[in-house]
Amino acid sequence: MIISRYLNREVFTSTAAILGVLFAIFISQRVVKYLGQAANGDISGMMVWQMVGLFSPVLIGFLLPMAFFLGCLLAFSRLYVDSEMAVLRASGVSEYKLIKMLLPIAVIVALIGGVVTLWIGPWASETTYQLRDEQASKLELNMLTPGRFQTFQKAKGVVYVDEAPEESESALGNFFLAELPQEEEGVSRLVSAKSAQRFYDEVQDKNFLQLNDGYVYELDAEDKVRKVTQFEHYYARLDAEQSITSRRKITATPTIDLWKSKDPMSWAELNWRLAVPLSVPFLLLLAIPLSRVRPREGKFAKILPAILIYIGYVIFIVVFRRWIEDGKIPGWIGYIPIYLLMALLAVRLLYLHSRANTHNGKNNEVVS
């Protein structure tokens, strides 16, 4: 049907435009964050764009319901402002028929949101953790920046190197290492060397530093030198603070594992993921009556109240998620009370909207 294709195209265009704007805003903030981590030596420059790419589907899943809601509002409001909706009403297009015509775009958005949040999102989170673990295993050796003091082993030590010789990428200049005292020993160490060479031991699967021509100073609890050792070659292994596989967040857990687990945390995450595709039909029902504006009001007249309703919806979801995690609400109930509230609100607004249209239609007949 021509009208159905036209309406779906209008909603799709508005949704895509809003999603693009919101995505650009939020992803730019994430890029700045990752660039700051790269500048601090926490991640490599190459890893910045990998993490941005992996974060993109997670962000899209988060923004998609809001973009669809606002896209419907703007598309319908423009139809009201241009009097196209009045023509559709005169042609016999009721609220029920309007909802039926827009089902294709709603189903497409719901499917995209479901695929992103239920499968792609967890995979992207898990891949991000793997990248961080792999990066962490090489962090201390491959990211030593000449001329800067850098911490390692959860800030229990400090490393400083001078400029590295240009002829060798693995060589370092004057090397200084300071380890804070261990709690059980109360002894700290200072290591100074004229040069250092980094290499990888395939047998032990570890990264090492070979220090050349230097001294090891052992200090007691009162920071007095109790032992000095001169060496020609000294081997040190600097373990990254994340060298042990990082503790995975539940966001990286596959959806099927959440379903099998069914503990409060898994239930909360599962309901959170399902909220994206399940929100789409309720937001469509709300957008139709909320988008009704008078021609002189402009198509942005109802944006603020619609955004406030959406914010309230998100707040309810966040609160219910916390309650599910704490065991105050059974996981199988999930967000059902919120969906029922949204459905009742949508039905009420549609009823009032239908009555207003009927009343306007009668007035027009009397005037004529």
XYZ file of C-alpha atoms in Angstrom, residues 145-349:
205
model
C 57.514 5.652 27.278
C 60.949 7.336 27.444
C 61.098 10.365 29.700
C 58.050 9.456 31.791
C 57.539 7.830 35.174
C 55.089 4.953 34.857
C 53.500 2.754 37.510
C 53.100 -1.016 37.333
C 51.848 -3.912 39.464
C 48.827 -1.977 40.778
C 50.892 1.122 41.531
C 53.336 -0.833 43.732
C 56.283 0.178 41.584
C 57.602 2.943 39.341
C 59.654 2.658 36.136
C 61.597 5.358 34.286
C 63.667 5.070 31.096
C 65.618 7.563 29.005
C 65.426 7.819 25.254
C 65.831 4.515 23.472
C 68.467 4.073 20.754
C 66.976 4.520 17.293
C 68.710 1.447 15.885
C 66.826 -0.975 18.143
C 63.114 -0.946 18.944
C 63.551 -3.348 21.880
C 66.422 -1.407 23.527
C 65.986 1.192 26.263
C 68.272 3.887 27.585
C 69.128 4.599 31.242
C 66.744 2.511 33.308
C 65.378 3.104 36.805
C 62.990 0.885 38.755
C 61.621 1.400 42.271
C 59.522 -1.173 44.119
C 57.572 -0.225 47.220
C 58.241 -2.299 50.334
C 56.394 -5.595 50.629
C 54.083 -5.839 53.637
C 55.570 -9.077 54.886
C 59.211 -8.017 54.398
C 59.198 -4.252 54.745
C 61.989 -4.071 52.160
C 61.989 -1.901 49.054
C 64.310 -2.094 46.076
C 65.854 0.398 43.697
C 67.343 -0.833 40.431
C 69.470 1.387 38.207
C 71.059 0.336 34.906
C 72.825 2.047 32.023
C 70.748 0.210 29.434
C 68.045 -2.396 29.097
C 66.922 -4.870 26.489
C 63.398 -6.249 26.338
C 62.678 -9.712 25.019
C 60.042 -12.439 25.110
C 60.692 -15.919 26.520
C 58.605 -18.395 24.514
C 59.241 -21.240 26.985
C 57.809 -19.342 29.960
C 55.440 -17.252 27.820
C 56.625 -14.145 29.667
C 58.129 -10.777 28.836
C 61.492 -9.929 30.398
C 63.924 -7.063 30.696
C 67.666 -7.628 30.566
C 69.345 -4.812 32.503
C 73.001 -4.092 31.792
C 75.695 -2.522 34.008
C 73.835 -1.368 37.087
C 73.147 -1.652 40.797
C 70.406 -3.038 43.024
C 69.809 -1.167 46.291
C 67.787 -2.799 49.062
C 66.285 -0.416 51.620
C 64.944 -1.310 55.042
C 61.782 0.016 56.672
C 63.631 3.235 57.627
C 64.749 3.797 53.999
C 68.365 3.037 54.863
C 70.498 1.132 52.387
C 71.171 -2.292 53.843
C 72.558 -4.018 50.737
C 74.061 -2.951 47.403
C 74.561 -5.399 44.542
C 76.448 -4.566 41.365
C 75.567 -6.544 38.273
C 76.623 -6.878 34.681
C 73.340 -8.444 33.585
C 70.139 -8.495 35.593
C 66.854 -10.036 34.492
C 63.513 -8.606 35.619
C 59.988 -9.578 34.793
C 57.367 -6.836 35.041
C 53.887 -8.298 35.353
C 51.048 -6.081 34.171
C 48.458 -5.317 36.765
C 45.856 -6.961 34.538
C 48.041 -9.923 33.580
C 45.552 -12.254 35.245
C 42.429 -12.630 33.148
C 40.190 -9.743 34.094
C 36.982 -10.389 35.966
C 34.305 -10.378 33.319
C 31.280 -8.205 33.784
C 27.923 -9.839 33.293
C 27.447 -7.718 30.166
C 29.884 -10.065 28.408
C 27.935 -13.199 29.371
C 26.127 -14.852 26.418
C 22.357 -14.575 26.596
C 21.873 -18.340 26.605
C 24.077 -18.611 29.702
C 22.006 -15.946 31.447
C 18.872 -17.937 30.697
C 20.406 -21.133 32.101
C 21.803 -19.462 35.213
C 18.681 -17.627 36.410
C 20.343 -16.101 39.468
C 19.263 -12.518 40.358
C 22.155 -10.883 38.486
C 21.513 -12.988 35.375
C 17.783 -12.297 35.496
C 18.451 -8.550 35.782
C 20.806 -8.546 32.796
C 18.478 -10.732 30.722
C 15.508 -8.437 31.331
C 17.710 -5.435 30.545
C 18.601 -6.891 27.154
C 15.019 -7.867 26.357
C 13.837 -4.344 27.186
C 15.236 -2.985 23.905
C 13.115 -5.032 21.446
C 10.096 -5.164 23.774
C 10.071 -1.380 24.185
C 9.534 -0.697 20.488
C 5.784 -1.500 20.215
C 4.955 0.453 23.395
C 6.927 3.460 22.174
C 5.099 3.321 18.842
C 1.723 3.326 20.610
C 2.807 6.306 22.701
C 4.247 8.249 19.784
C 1.000 8.311 17.779
C -1.101 10.308 20.296
C 1.843 12.343 21.629
C 2.724 13.597 18.143
C -0.611 15.356 17.622
C 0.102 19.080 17.200
C -1.724 22.038 15.713
C -0.288 23.449 12.485
C 0.818 26.660 14.188
C 2.574 24.874 17.067
C 5.375 23.376 14.982
C 6.551 19.795 14.836
C 8.769 20.120 17.932
C 5.939 21.188 20.253
C 5.501 17.751 21.869
C 9.170 16.741 22.025
C 9.738 17.880 25.625
C 6.795 16.007 27.213
C 7.668 12.935 25.131
C 11.282 13.028 26.318
C 10.109 13.363 29.925
C 7.923 10.278 29.515
C 10.842 8.362 28.010
C 13.162 9.444 30.842
C 10.568 8.268 33.376
C 10.369 4.935 31.536
C 14.146 4.499 31.658
C 14.247 5.416 35.358
C 11.633 2.744 36.101
C 13.710 0.185 34.200
C 16.873 1.098 36.106
C 15.045 0.899 39.452
C 13.483 -2.456 38.598
C 16.848 -3.792 37.512
C 18.322 -2.884 40.892
C 15.371 -4.518 42.663
C 15.807 -7.700 40.623
C 19.541 -7.789 41.436
C 18.740 -7.374 45.140
C 16.112 -10.121 45.005
C 13.222 -7.778 45.865
C 11.418 -8.748 42.648
C 11.425 -12.278 41.151
C 13.441 -12.393 37.974
C 10.645 -14.037 35.968
C 8.425 -11.012 36.624
C 11.077 -8.672 35.270
C 9.727 -5.486 33.736
C 6.181 -6.767 33.188
C 4.658 -4.139 35.553
C 6.434 -1.416 33.550
C 5.161 -2.794 30.254
C 1.619 -2.949 31.626
C 1.891 0.649 32.812
C 3.179 1.726 29.394
C 0.359 -0.171 27.669
C -2.296 1.431 29.872
C -0.826 4.880 29.274
C -0.719 4.281 25.523
C -4.305 2.998 25.405
C -5.508 5.983 27.444
C -3.732 8.483 25.194
